[in-house]
Structure formats: structure tokens, C-alpha cells
């Protein structure tokens, strides 16, 4: 597959096929489904950050008029320690069950304990107040330092740190220790002429999707059940829920609604198993919708982190050593993405000697869930801040220093593979040559540059393309559309078949109408589901050629296919796709293409961001005045939606760097569980976000696609952080850079 | 439980009646009683704008209006934007500019943009950003939304 | 959850009668942007809401040579679009304009902002700076209270059960007298004020300040008039030294708390910065009005 390939449809900015529904309010999201006889479920949540449930009495609630059913952890059949995959996190079934409904202990403010189904939402809420719970309140642990101390209160008496050289004898809040290395780290530092070292902190940040979690479910007496929910992966909802409730997969149909944002946070389950229990017990369909308070208190944010990074380089700019220590908050149950942080932190660099240690630490906060390139933004913030500092120490331009040490084809990564062709160098060059980089800064302004790496994944996708007698077709796939992917599927199929995209309608089928497909996450959809779409489209083409061959009495090899038309190379006859489809009944039946794949060869996407800020030195307020996001897409199927991923990732990263954080009282109660005080960027906070799409094709995808969804959130923390550092002339180590922190840095008191 | 109140109103020009409790918000009524789910709930506290509607032409959050207050008023929702099956210029521009990814904020933004361009047919970028600051979007970073809004304004001015 | 009854009185007299005679807790409502949120909290106490928006005097305004009489339930979106009001009271208009988003502006009112009596309310320092008075109506009739005496504590004001705010009176500023309001928030919009400053100055033809009022918000249980800050400006040309003194006086007068919106120390510093900046804007406007 050559880089200079001309595409007929790929690379255009088509109108997305689900666009009409989305701009008219017709599209149905998680909370938009109602069923006859439906009742409402609400959840009672822990008022304490850490407590033992000494007794639980639901009798008054059960007796309240209008209450139909109550669910507690006791309603789960016994669940095991079995590991489950959920999106890009991993967890155990037992932990998932205890998170969904607390067992014996509540482990964070907002932890779900009891669920009640009633005729109206109002009655359900009234009944919550009638549940009697006797708590023994325990001291909460609210940060990694406290959690890792020898005398820390323990969240789980049965948690013994894995990954230590000597098996521990005492329980701990450290779930796992990871270690990765390359070369000889001590020798690396011995060679260095300049060494920089610093500690950093990033806060807990929520994915911030505007749509709260919601589901409508029905558990029928014959055991057949239906779940309608907002999710990134309805097959994962099916498997987690079925396992939690002891159901067979074939009994549970999960329909993915349109999804109002996920960013990794909707790759697990919270409401669905609970709603099914309530539906089973009440005999009615049940609807459950979280409010914003619940979303922020009790659904997985991205981990807070502490890190210590040390870099060494020779005078000539060669980085000889990179060393790191990471501790990530997992929340109430193990499973922070600290290992992914270890794998990605140093990976933009070709450095012979690396060593990194990472700790997965539980604290009394909501269990974390995947958040867009989980684990990478936290670690990369620290590394990129120090690479910028190193550039200053060495008297080098920060892009130039990165070019000198950039990972490229053949670079050995710390986590195992050697890179195939990757586009970091091209991204750095594009950043260096950009109009932004050439623009001079004004007074009180600062500029930051940062890079980021994400692996992207492949995985299983299943697609069927059903052709209609009039030559239109349906692309049946199973990847919930979080950002416009239907348009890309339509274009890839069109390209493979040589017909106009508008003839093909992509639909996201439910778990009974399409074969297993891994969730939308890991930047996999355009790559893996796209690959399956292309393969299914080629299957259609092969069948069409066979049908034409049978009509003309030639072999399929004698049929040429181009631009949607079959030509008999042994004669002159031509048949359009529509004509072949119209005659399908006579030639053997309807035409349907299929692909069930486990896609391999996902290509990493590197990103480089530039950020200029202006700081009000009297108040510490930071304004982002210019921003450019450069990223390698391999091949941009739909350039606008690729740009959209870059811009969206940048905006989330800017929010994380400037104003987003969780505020906890000393007792561990979350104090800012609303959009008023959990401050995501608003329209007036941001400038236009310029984008540069670099295309270094991924040889393992027919059209060169690299996933792009995640890398864009990694560089902003370092780009914004260093821009502020440079504007104020003081070292930045802790995020977010809210005005009080910036003012304190300016005034020299931290 | 208090008896429900009987409300007579007009929604998108259609005379409408409904029953509601005094505590129900207009958002509850639209979504749960009238099955008009185009208006979305993102926060319930007026901080996200996903439930933007107009009441007598004034842009408000439906979560901060009581259902009973609809009595005698003209309510405008996303379902009333455009003309039956034809998109209006704002909706077209949102699609042309890819000003939506997940689309949950889009109905609120379309309603708010309509209100903006009615009051100020030629906004600057800053005016558009500040007017729309009450509509949160987590997917797009606002860039393409603002481009769509300014393009819609230019197109509507040109056609005027 | 708590709202169990809704009434829409057509006159102030009717509203006061319903308020005073209510068998359950009753509250008047203008835009409801605070009240509806508060009523959704888990508190089970039944609440009767009296909607003021059908009372025309509550929703309208009158400007005369003596001043502005403002119906307190008029929504901010409507209020901030009044050119004649903005010409005389630009600080109050900008304070009203800062309350929440465009959508909140479509409902929120100055009266509601004042009566909710939050320490961080944007309109209160601006009302104080412009010498506003509150006309309160109860069963026994009307009484007038200076706005700086109206708010008495966090979420509390001087109105007795059965009383409502009938109108807000602002004396007409002479030529050479104008106001300004600034607040500090971490984002560019949508936040509750971390600190706020409302300043009114009177400037004579020589550029000298002959009178001033300085009020600060979000830095104490209630908004505060700071006479020492005003005194620091009077008799000066609002030079750097006078402004610095006014800022220092404001910082000293502040008694802020540390909460999820800011630390006490930070608020103390910022309010001084805001007083300086607001004073300069007010001065510019005052001189333009000569």
C-alpha cells in the first residue's frame, strides 16, 4: 500500500449519516427510552468516605406506598475474584459487584448501597430516606502519601501488594507495584553531564461527559432480558452484567443508545445490573438515570498522581537516562492505569537507559475508570515539563532537543516492542514549521511544547453489509458512535466497493443483531471496525463479481470491478451494483458481506502540542491565547472528525491543567460535585484550536489508519504547564494551575 | 400527594395541555410527560445548558422553570427548530462544520444559537463565545461550534 | 421535591396576603434560579411558591430626574438591555449581566439575587455603591431600608415573615458620578464570584474625586461598604498611591473564608486588586458623563 494512494471518497468531509437526528433532537440517548408500565429506580449513597455498615434495615422503605422493589449487594449471586476486562481498565468481578452495590463497607462518599424501584422517581427518593443504616465511621485515606504510609488505615484487609520482590506479610493500600526497565539506568546517569529531577502532582479529573449514566431495562419472567443503556461497549455491558447476575449471555440483549460522551468513563457498569435486579423483583421495566451529583461523586474519574522523574543528558543533547516513580490513586478498588503510565511515559524518546516504578494505590474516593489515554497524561506531564527544563539547561530549542532524541522506526520501547514506522518526527517538524511557533510572544506570555504517545489497540469487531435489491445497503456494526465514526465507516465501505457513500447506511446494532464487537475505546474504532467494514465490503464485491460471472458464464477472475461496475473482461457486458442486486434472487439469493476479525497492527499515534498563555500577574489568572495540536492520524478518513478529536482532547487537557480538580473535606466528602464548581472549560475560556493532521500511514490498515481518539489529551498538561512556568518564571509542579496557585507561585510562596 | 395541576400552554406553536405536580420542572414535563426528549438533562442545576428552551422567546434552562409556569406561555424547544423535515441554517452549518461529536449538547446549542442570532445577527467571535458560555460541550473544544455559528450568521445576513 | 403548591398572585397586596397567611412555609419567586435548585435538595419540608412574575410593578421600571425605581423581579436579560439604565448605572448593569449564563439571565433577577442574600451575590456590592434602597412591603404597609442594612448574614436579610421586596430605589447619579462592578472568577464565565468590588466615584472637572463609595463582595458573610477605601480616594486624582491605599483598606475590611472557590488569603488580595480596577473604570465613566 503506497503512501501516494489516491482515494475516491476517503479524506472528504461528508455530512455524517446520523447528523439529521443529532441536530434535531431526534437521536435517542440513554435517558430517552420509556417502556409501558415502567417504574423508576433511585440509589441510596454513602454519606461517609469510609465506614463499616453495621446494620441495614430496609423494612420501612419496603412498606412505603408506591415502592415495588429494593436491591442490595445480597441480591448478587456469589461473585468471584475473576478478572474482567472493561474498556482499557481491568478489574475483578468481586470488586465490580462491591462497587455497584456496597458490601459490608462503604469506601467513598457517594458509594451506592441500596437501590429502590417505585412508581415515580419522587416516591423512590422519599423511600431512600426511610432506609436505616448504622455506620461505624472510619478514618478516610485521601491521597497516595497517606495511603502508602505504614500506619495508614486500610481499605481492604485482604489487599497484599503484588509485584514486590518479597511477598508482603502485612496488608496494604498498595495493590500492585510495577517495574519496567531498559539498559542500565545507573550507567545512563553516570554518562550524563546535566541532570534534572523533580516531583509532580496531578489532581483527580472527571471525564466530564455531559450525559449522565442512564438505562431502561426489562427482566422478563422467562429470563430473557433487555437493557437499553448509554455505553461505549454494549457487549462489555452484556458480559459484566451477565456475570454479576449469573445469566447466560444469550439471555441478555443489550441495546446501545446514542451516547452523550464517554471518554472511557462509560466502559464499565454502574446502573445496569442494579436496574435488572429491581426489574426482576418488581416485575416491571425499570428506568434509572443518574443526576450530575451522582456522576461526579460516584463514577470513575481519572486517577490523581504523584510522580518523581529524573532525566540525564550529555552536553550534546543526547538523553542518556530516564527514571521515574509513579503513584496513582485507584480510588476505592484496585485498578488505576499506572502500568499504562509506566509504559507510555518515556516512549516518545529513543533513550538507551530507562527505569520506571509504578504503584497502584487505593484511597477513599470513587473507583477510577478509564479516561482517554488512561495513565498517560499524568506521567507525560511530568516528563515533558522536565524535557523542557532540560532544553533550557542545555541551551537548546525544545523541539530540536526532542527531534534529536525522538522515537522512530526501530526504537526499542520500554514495554517490549520495537516501533514500526511512526510519525513523531514528522509531528515535531510540523510543530517547528508552524505559523504558531514562529509567532513572537507578548509581555506576560509564555509558550509550552509537549509530546505524547498512545499505543492504540485493535481487537475484535464484527460487521455485516446487507445489500438491498436497489443497490443501497446497510452496514451493520457494533461500535457505539461517540464522535462521528458512522461517517468513516460509510466512507471506508464506499471506497472498498467503489460506490457513493450515500448508498450505504451504517447502523449500530444491538448484541443480538451483530456478532461480538469490543467497545469503542482505545482509539480502535476507525482502525479495527473500519478494517472489518473494508473486509466485509470486499466480501460483497467478491460475491457481486461471482454473480456477474454466473450471469455471463465466465469465471470470477474474468470480471473486473471498478467504480461500482462489473465488466466482463472476456466480453463487453457491464452490470452496475444495483443491477446485480436487483437480480440477486435469480443468481442465488440476497448478497451479504461479512467480517469477524481480531484486528492486529494498530499503529501508535504521536501528538505534539504548542500552547501560548497570558498570565495576569496580579490575580494569577491564566488565559490560553493560542493553541496548536499536531498529531499523526496515519490516514484521516474524515478530516473534520479527526480534527475534532485533536481539539476535544486539547480542551480536556487544558481544563485538567488549569481548573479541574476534586475538592474534598477533611472527612473525605466531595464538595464540588456539580458543573458549577467542577470547572470544565466553557466556550469563552478557549481560543480557536488550530490543528495539523500529519499522515504517516500505518502499513497494517488497508487505508493507513491510526487511531486518534486518545493521544490528544496527553500533551496539553505539559504544554500548558510549561507555558505558565515560562510566563511567570517560577517552577510549576502541581496541577491544576488555578489562579490562587499561580499567584502563590508568582509571589514566591508555595 | 397533592393533586396535579392542569396546565394549558403552547409548545412550538401547538396548543398543548398537560398535568403536572407543583415540583415538576418544565424539563421533567417535556421529557417525561410529553415525550419530547430532544431537550436533554445534563446537570439539573442550570450549569450546562443542555436543556435550553425559550419561554416567550427568552432563552432559559428548562430545569430552572417550573412546569406550572408554562401556563399561558409560548415554549420553544429543539423540536420546533427548522421546518418539519427541513433543517434550518444553523442546523445545516453545525453539520457542515462537524460542530458536534456525541451530539448531546447539540439541541441546546442549536436553540441557544437561534436565540443569539435573533438578538445579535452579526456577533463577533467573542460575543458568540460569551453568549454560548452557558452551553457546555466536552467533545469539541468549541472551535467548530463557533465556526458554525459565525458561518450561520454570515449566511443568514447574506440571505436577508 | 419540596414544592407542594404554586400560586401566581396578580398584585403585591395579594402576594403579601398569601405570604403572611400561608399555613406552610411560603416563598416568593421571581426567576427561581436559586429557589428551584434549593427546593430540589433532600429537605422534605413542604413549600408553597408564590410566583411574582404576574405582578406588573414587580416586572417594570421607571426612570425620573430623581432616580430609578426598579421592579425587583424583572429578569436580568431584560434589565441589562435597557440603554437608559445603562447610561446612568453601568456598574449595576454589568453586575446584573454577570449573574450566570445567558439562560440564567433569562430568569434571574436583581431582586432575587439580593433577597437570596448570598455572600457572593454580584448585584449587592453594585447596589451598595450606587446608594440603593430597598422598599419592603408587609401586611402593615411599606418601609425603606438602605441596601447595606438589608442583608444581615449568610443567606439572611432583614425582611420579616410576610414581607416581600416591592421595589429597589436608586437615586439618580449627577453628572460626574458613575459606578463600576468587577468580579474575579477562575474561568471566564459561569463561576460564582471569588471576590467582587462595586465602586462609585464622583469626579470634578479637574479630575479630582469629590465623593466615593466602595463595596466589596464574596469576602465576608455579607457584602460590605468600606468607608476607609472610599476615603482614600476622595480628594485625590485616583493616582497609584490613592488606589493602593483604597485596595489595602478593602483587603483589611475583608474577612473571607477558605472554601472550594478560593482561599481566604487569596480573596483578601484579589478584592484589593478589583477595587483598584473598578475605581479606574468608574472614574473613566464619571469623566465621560461630565
PDB file of C-alpha atoms in Angstrom, chain C residues 57-265:
ATOM      1  CA  UNK C  57     -45.000  46.613  39.047  1.00  0.00           C
ATOM      2  CA  UNK C  58     -42.573  43.866  40.024  1.00  0.00           C
ATOM      3  CA  UNK C  59     -41.501  43.430  36.410  1.00  0.00           C
ATOM      4  CA  UNK C  60     -41.161  47.017  35.222  1.00  0.00           C
ATOM      5  CA  UNK C  61     -39.064  50.093  35.924  1.00  0.00           C
ATOM      6  CA  UNK C  62     -39.299  53.859  35.957  1.00  0.00           C
ATOM      7  CA  UNK C  63     -36.549  56.433  35.485  1.00  0.00           C
ATOM      8  CA  UNK C  64     -37.122  60.019  36.539  1.00  0.00           C
ATOM      9  CA  UNK C  65     -34.993  63.001  37.440  1.00  0.00           C
ATOM     10  CA  UNK C  66     -34.976  61.673  40.977  1.00  0.00           C
ATOM     11  CA  UNK C  67     -33.780  58.208  40.129  1.00  0.00           C
ATOM     12  CA  UNK C  68     -34.585  54.640  39.150  1.00  0.00           C
ATOM     13  CA  UNK C  69     -37.403  52.646  40.660  1.00  0.00           C
ATOM     14  CA  UNK C  70     -36.853  49.037  39.705  1.00  0.00           C
ATOM     15  CA  UNK C  71     -39.300  46.155  39.853  1.00  0.00           C
ATOM     16  CA  UNK C  72     -37.162  43.517  41.527  1.00  0.00           C
ATOM     17  CA  UNK C  73     -38.481  40.538  39.556  1.00  0.00           C
ATOM     18  CA  UNK C  74     -37.507  41.793  36.105  1.00  0.00           C
ATOM     19  CA  UNK C  75     -35.124  39.303  34.555  1.00  0.00           C
ATOM     20  CA  UNK C  76     -31.509  40.363  34.078  1.00  0.00           C
ATOM     21  CA  UNK C  77     -31.619  39.755  30.328  1.00  0.00           C
ATOM     22  CA  UNK C  78     -34.313  42.392  30.043  1.00  0.00           C
ATOM     23  CA  UNK C  79     -32.706  44.738  32.583  1.00  0.00           C
ATOM     24  CA  UNK C  80     -29.268  44.697  31.008  1.00  0.00           C
ATOM     25  CA  UNK C  81     -30.725  45.616  27.622  1.00  0.00           C
ATOM     26  CA  UNK C  82     -32.122  48.934  28.931  1.00  0.00           C
ATOM     27  CA  UNK C  83     -29.979  51.657  27.386  1.00  0.00           C
ATOM     28  CA  UNK C  84     -31.337  54.405  29.618  1.00  0.00           C
ATOM     29  CA  UNK C  85     -30.490  52.427  32.737  1.00  0.00           C
ATOM     30  CA  UNK C  86     -27.056  51.509  31.415  1.00  0.00           C
ATOM     31  CA  UNK C  87     -26.269  55.169  30.735  1.00  0.00           C
ATOM     32  CA  UNK C  88     -26.736  56.052  34.399  1.00  0.00           C
ATOM     33  CA  UNK C  89     -25.874  52.840  36.275  1.00  0.00           C
ATOM     34  CA  UNK C  90     -23.381  50.904  34.116  1.00  0.00           C
ATOM     35  CA  UNK C  91     -21.893  49.202  37.176  1.00  0.00           C
ATOM     36  CA  UNK C  92     -25.215  47.795  38.304  1.00  0.00           C
ATOM     37  CA  UNK C  93     -25.946  46.662  34.763  1.00  0.00           C
ATOM     38  CA  UNK C  94     -22.607  44.918  34.471  1.00  0.00           C
ATOM     39  CA  UNK C  95     -23.153  43.257  37.833  1.00  0.00           C
ATOM     40  CA  UNK C  96     -26.567  42.023  36.725  1.00  0.00           C
ATOM     41  CA  UNK C  97     -25.057  40.855  33.453  1.00  0.00           C
ATOM     42  CA  UNK C  98     -22.546  38.696  35.281  1.00  0.00           C
ATOM     43  CA  UNK C  99     -25.138  36.562  37.054  1.00  0.00           C
ATOM     44  CA  UNK C 100     -24.775  33.174  35.392  1.00  0.00           C
ATOM     45  CA  UNK C 101     -25.153  32.247  31.777  1.00  0.00           C
ATOM     46  CA  UNK C 102     -27.406  33.706  29.116  1.00  0.00           C
ATOM     47  CA  UNK C 103     -30.008  31.115  30.125  1.00  0.00           C
ATOM     48  CA  UNK C 104     -29.806  32.102  33.778  1.00  0.00           C
ATOM     49  CA  UNK C 105     -30.034  35.741  32.718  1.00  0.00           C
ATOM     50  CA  UNK C 106     -33.360  34.895  31.097  1.00  0.00           C
ATOM     51  CA  UNK C 107     -34.781  34.193  34.555  1.00  0.00           C
ATOM     52  CA  UNK C 108     -32.594  35.579  37.350  1.00  0.00           C
ATOM     53  CA  UNK C 109     -33.474  38.986  38.747  1.00  0.00           C
ATOM     54  CA  UNK C 110     -31.739  41.657  40.782  1.00  0.00           C
ATOM     55  CA  UNK C 111     -34.392  41.303  43.462  1.00  0.00           C
ATOM     56  CA  UNK C 112     -33.863  37.570  43.605  1.00  0.00           C
ATOM     57  CA  UNK C 113     -30.097  37.987  43.765  1.00  0.00           C
ATOM     58  CA  UNK C 114     -30.492  40.491  46.589  1.00  0.00           C
ATOM     59  CA  UNK C 115     -33.055  38.526  48.573  1.00  0.00           C
ATOM     60  CA  UNK C 116     -31.169  35.238  48.232  1.00  0.00           C
ATOM     61  CA  UNK C 117     -28.533  37.204  50.138  1.00  0.00           C
ATOM     62  CA  UNK C 118     -25.574  35.059  49.205  1.00  0.00           C
ATOM     63  CA  UNK C 119     -22.254  36.485  50.384  1.00  0.00           C
ATOM     64  CA  UNK C 120     -21.063  36.245  46.767  1.00  0.00           C
ATOM     65  CA  UNK C 121     -24.084  37.866  45.116  1.00  0.00           C
ATOM     66  CA  UNK C 122     -22.899  40.084  42.295  1.00  0.00           C
ATOM     67  CA  UNK C 123     -25.550  42.772  42.462  1.00  0.00           C
ATOM     68  CA  UNK C 124     -25.192  43.645  46.133  1.00  0.00           C
ATOM     69  CA  UNK C 125     -21.829  45.457  46.037  1.00  0.00           C
ATOM     70  CA  UNK C 126     -23.038  47.296  42.940  1.00  0.00           C
ATOM     71  CA  UNK C 127     -26.308  48.274  44.652  1.00  0.00           C
ATOM     72  CA  UNK C 128     -24.367  49.462  47.673  1.00  0.00           C
ATOM     73  CA  UNK C 129     -22.025  51.527  45.570  1.00  0.00           C
ATOM     74  CA  UNK C 130     -24.984  53.229  43.906  1.00  0.00           C
ATOM     75  CA  UNK C 131     -26.688  54.025  47.220  1.00  0.00           C
ATOM     76  CA  UNK C 132     -29.652  51.740  46.587  1.00  0.00           C
ATOM     77  CA  UNK C 133     -32.623  51.495  48.928  1.00  0.00           C
ATOM     78  CA  UNK C 134     -35.000  48.577  49.371  1.00  0.00           C
ATOM     79  CA  UNK C 135     -38.729  49.214  49.576  1.00  0.00           C
ATOM     80  CA  UNK C 136     -40.213  46.396  51.605  1.00  0.00           C
ATOM     81  CA  UNK C 137     -43.899  45.638  51.702  1.00  0.00           C
ATOM     82  CA  UNK C 138     -45.550  43.769  54.534  1.00  0.00           C
ATOM     83  CA  UNK C 139     -49.052  43.359  55.891  1.00  0.00           C
ATOM     84  CA  UNK C 140     -48.692  46.659  57.719  1.00  0.00           C
ATOM     85  CA  UNK C 141     -47.502  48.594  54.695  1.00  0.00           C
ATOM     86  CA  UNK C 142     -44.175  49.792  53.295  1.00  0.00           C
ATOM     87  CA  UNK C 143     -40.793  50.522  54.829  1.00  0.00           C
ATOM     88  CA  UNK C 144     -37.500  51.519  53.270  1.00  0.00           C
ATOM     89  CA  UNK C 145     -34.107  50.111  54.201  1.00  0.00           C
ATOM     90  CA  UNK C 146     -30.694  51.054  52.779  1.00  0.00           C
ATOM     91  CA  UNK C 147     -29.306  48.084  50.870  1.00  0.00           C
ATOM     92  CA  UNK C 148     -26.277  47.884  53.153  1.00  0.00           C
ATOM     93  CA  UNK C 149     -28.669  47.284  56.038  1.00  0.00           C
ATOM     94  CA  UNK C 150     -30.849  44.852  54.082  1.00  0.00           C
ATOM     95  CA  UNK C 151     -28.571  41.809  54.101  1.00  0.00           C
ATOM     96  CA  UNK C 152     -27.866  40.674  57.636  1.00  0.00           C
ATOM     97  CA  UNK C 153     -25.950  37.418  57.277  1.00  0.00           C
ATOM     98  CA  UNK C 154     -25.198  34.454  55.066  1.00  0.00           C
ATOM     99  CA  UNK C 155     -28.454  33.835  53.209  1.00  0.00           C
ATOM    100  CA  UNK C 156     -30.315  36.140  55.608  1.00  0.00           C
ATOM    101  CA  UNK C 157     -31.889  39.553  55.263  1.00  0.00           C
ATOM    102  CA  UNK C 158     -33.900  41.951  57.376  1.00  0.00           C
ATOM    103  CA  UNK C 159     -37.300  41.016  55.933  1.00  0.00           C
ATOM    104  CA  UNK C 160     -39.745  39.552  58.438  1.00  0.00           C
ATOM    105  CA  UNK C 161     -42.090  36.667  57.667  1.00  0.00           C
ATOM    106  CA  UNK C 162     -44.878  38.016  55.488  1.00  0.00           C
ATOM    107  CA  UNK C 163     -42.746  40.730  53.883  1.00  0.00           C
ATOM    108  CA  UNK C 164     -41.546  40.939  50.327  1.00  0.00           C
ATOM    109  CA  UNK C 165     -39.266  43.254  48.401  1.00  0.00           C
ATOM    110  CA  UNK C 166     -41.538  45.565  46.439  1.00  0.00           C
ATOM    111  CA  UNK C 167     -39.017  47.716  44.591  1.00  0.00           C
ATOM    112  CA  UNK C 168     -35.435  48.892  44.592  1.00  0.00           C
ATOM    113  CA  UNK C 169     -34.752  52.612  44.513  1.00  0.00           C
ATOM    114  CA  UNK C 170     -31.535  54.112  43.167  1.00  0.00           C
ATOM    115  CA  UNK C 171     -31.012  57.872  43.362  1.00  0.00           C
ATOM    116  CA  UNK C 172     -30.039  59.397  40.045  1.00  0.00           C
ATOM    117  CA  UNK C 173     -26.279  59.978  39.806  1.00  0.00           C
ATOM    118  CA  UNK C 174     -25.303  63.524  38.956  1.00  0.00           C
ATOM    119  CA  UNK C 175     -23.085  64.325  36.015  1.00  0.00           C
ATOM    120  CA  UNK C 176     -19.608  63.299  37.005  1.00  0.00           C
ATOM    121  CA  UNK C 177     -20.767  60.375  39.133  1.00  0.00           C
ATOM    122  CA  UNK C 178     -20.709  56.833  37.799  1.00  0.00           C
ATOM    123  CA  UNK C 179     -20.260  53.278  39.020  1.00  0.00           C
ATOM    124  CA  UNK C 180     -18.463  50.081  38.026  1.00  0.00           C
ATOM    125  CA  UNK C 181     -18.527  46.486  39.189  1.00  0.00           C
ATOM    126  CA  UNK C 182     -15.849  43.849  38.744  1.00  0.00           C
ATOM    127  CA  UNK C 183     -15.671  40.329  39.992  1.00  0.00           C
ATOM    128  CA  UNK C 184     -12.988  37.684  39.888  1.00  0.00           C
ATOM    129  CA  UNK C 185     -13.684  34.129  38.789  1.00  0.00           C
ATOM    130  CA  UNK C 186     -11.301  31.323  37.789  1.00  0.00           C
ATOM    131  CA  UNK C 187     -12.864  30.779  34.351  1.00  0.00           C
ATOM    132  CA  UNK C 188     -14.186  33.466  32.042  1.00  0.00           C
ATOM    133  CA  UNK C 189     -17.847  32.814  32.774  1.00  0.00           C
ATOM    134  CA  UNK C 190     -20.239  30.642  34.753  1.00  0.00           C
ATOM    135  CA  UNK C 191     -18.496  30.831  38.149  1.00  0.00           C
ATOM    136  CA  UNK C 192     -19.655  32.259  41.459  1.00  0.00           C
ATOM    137  CA  UNK C 193     -17.582  35.306  42.380  1.00  0.00           C
ATOM    138  CA  UNK C 194     -14.423  34.598  44.319  1.00  0.00           C
ATOM    139  CA  UNK C 195     -14.359  38.314  45.123  1.00  0.00           C
ATOM    140  CA  UNK C 196     -16.313  41.312  43.882  1.00  0.00           C
ATOM    141  CA  UNK C 197     -15.997  45.085  44.061  1.00  0.00           C
ATOM    142  CA  UNK C 198     -18.585  47.776  43.349  1.00  0.00           C
ATOM    143  CA  UNK C 199     -17.291  51.328  43.206  1.00  0.00           C
ATOM    144  CA  UNK C 200     -18.979  54.647  42.538  1.00  0.00           C
ATOM    145  CA  UNK C 201     -16.924  57.838  42.183  1.00  0.00           C
ATOM    146  CA  UNK C 202     -17.751  61.461  41.649  1.00  0.00           C
ATOM    147  CA  UNK C 203     -15.092  63.294  39.643  1.00  0.00           C
ATOM    148  CA  UNK C 204     -14.983  67.052  39.132  1.00  0.00           C
ATOM    149  CA  UNK C 205     -13.752  68.986  36.111  1.00  0.00           C
ATOM    150  CA  UNK C 206     -10.194  68.987  37.416  1.00  0.00           C
ATOM    151  CA  UNK C 207     -10.162  65.208  37.659  1.00  0.00           C
ATOM    152  CA  UNK C 208     -10.382  65.157  41.429  1.00  0.00           C
ATOM    153  CA  UNK C 209     -12.575  62.674  43.223  1.00  0.00           C
ATOM    154  CA  UNK C 210     -15.103  64.509  45.349  1.00  0.00           C
ATOM    155  CA  UNK C 211     -17.075  61.533  46.615  1.00  0.00           C
ATOM    156  CA  UNK C 212     -16.804  57.781  46.511  1.00  0.00           C
ATOM    157  CA  UNK C 213     -18.471  54.603  47.678  1.00  0.00           C
ATOM    158  CA  UNK C 214     -16.658  51.274  47.742  1.00  0.00           C
ATOM    159  CA  UNK C 215     -18.377  47.967  48.416  1.00  0.00           C
ATOM    160  CA  UNK C 216     -16.801  44.514  48.389  1.00  0.00           C
ATOM    161  CA  UNK C 217     -18.445  41.123  47.953  1.00  0.00           C
ATOM    162  CA  UNK C 218     -17.716  37.414  48.460  1.00  0.00           C
ATOM    163  CA  UNK C 219     -15.116  38.254  51.097  1.00  0.00           C
ATOM    164  CA  UNK C 220     -17.302  38.340  54.216  1.00  0.00           C
ATOM    165  CA  UNK C 221     -20.644  36.902  55.356  1.00  0.00           C
ATOM    166  CA  UNK C 222     -22.301  39.867  53.649  1.00  0.00           C
ATOM    167  CA  UNK C 223     -21.173  42.435  51.109  1.00  0.00           C
ATOM    168  CA  UNK C 224     -19.502  45.316  52.928  1.00  0.00           C
ATOM    169  CA  UNK C 225     -19.278  49.037  52.470  1.00  0.00           C
ATOM    170  CA  UNK C 226     -15.692  50.107  53.044  1.00  0.00           C
ATOM    171  CA  UNK C 227     -15.734  53.789  54.044  1.00  0.00           C
ATOM    172  CA  UNK C 228     -11.965  53.779  54.574  1.00  0.00           C
ATOM    173  CA  UNK C 229     -11.413  52.703  50.989  1.00  0.00           C
ATOM    174  CA  UNK C 230     -13.731  55.441  49.764  1.00  0.00           C
ATOM    175  CA  UNK C 231     -11.991  57.998  51.965  1.00  0.00           C
ATOM    176  CA  UNK C 232      -8.655  57.035  50.456  1.00  0.00           C
ATOM    177  CA  UNK C 233      -9.972  58.072  47.042  1.00  0.00           C
ATOM    178  CA  UNK C 234     -11.678  61.337  47.983  1.00  0.00           C
ATOM    179  CA  UNK C 235      -9.612  64.419  47.315  1.00  0.00           C
ATOM    180  CA  UNK C 236      -7.237  62.558  45.016  1.00  0.00           C
ATOM    181  CA  UNK C 237      -6.888  62.068  41.284  1.00  0.00           C
ATOM    182  CA  UNK C 238      -7.128  58.310  41.795  1.00  0.00           C
ATOM    183  CA  UNK C 239      -3.365  58.071  41.354  1.00  0.00           C
ATOM    184  CA  UNK C 240      -1.471  54.853  42.107  1.00  0.00           C
ATOM    185  CA  UNK C 241      -0.899  55.716  45.713  1.00  0.00           C
ATOM    186  CA  UNK C 242      -4.571  56.520  46.390  1.00  0.00           C
ATOM    187  CA  UNK C 243      -5.644  53.346  44.646  1.00  0.00           C
ATOM    188  CA  UNK C 244      -3.130  51.304  46.612  1.00  0.00           C
ATOM    189  CA  UNK C 245      -4.484  52.730  49.852  1.00  0.00           C
ATOM    190  CA  UNK C 246      -8.051  52.021  48.829  1.00  0.00           C
ATOM    191  CA  UNK C 247      -7.045  48.464  47.888  1.00  0.00           C
ATOM    192  CA  UNK C 248      -5.315  47.984  51.209  1.00  0.00           C
ATOM    193  CA  UNK C 249      -8.345  49.256  53.090  1.00  0.00           C
ATOM    194  CA  UNK C 250     -10.566  46.851  51.207  1.00  0.00           C
ATOM    195  CA  UNK C 251      -8.259  43.923  51.951  1.00  0.00           C
ATOM    196  CA  UNK C 252      -8.229  44.831  55.641  1.00  0.00           C
ATOM    197  CA  UNK C 253     -12.011  45.171  55.784  1.00  0.00           C
ATOM    198  CA  UNK C 254     -12.483  41.758  54.177  1.00  0.00           C
ATOM    199  CA  UNK C 255     -12.994  38.739  56.389  1.00  0.00           C
ATOM    200  CA  UNK C 256     -13.093  35.958  53.806  1.00  0.00           C
ATOM    201  CA  UNK C 257     -13.323  32.213  54.263  1.00  0.00           C
ATOM    202  CA  UNK C 258     -11.493  29.420  52.531  1.00  0.00           C
ATOM    203  CA  UNK C 259     -13.830  27.194  50.508  1.00  0.00           C
ATOM    204  CA  UNK C 260     -13.947  25.340  47.211  1.00  0.00           C
ATOM    205  CA  UNK C 261     -13.931  28.660  45.379  1.00  0.00           C
ATOM    206  CA  UNK C 262     -10.890  30.289  46.927  1.00  0.00           C
ATOM    207  CA  UNK C 263      -8.665  30.659  49.954  1.00  0.00           C
ATOM    208  CA  UNK C 264      -9.110  33.439  52.464  1.00  0.00           C
ATOM    209  CA  UNK C 265      -5.684  34.828  51.727  1.00  0.00           C
TER     210      UNK C 265
END
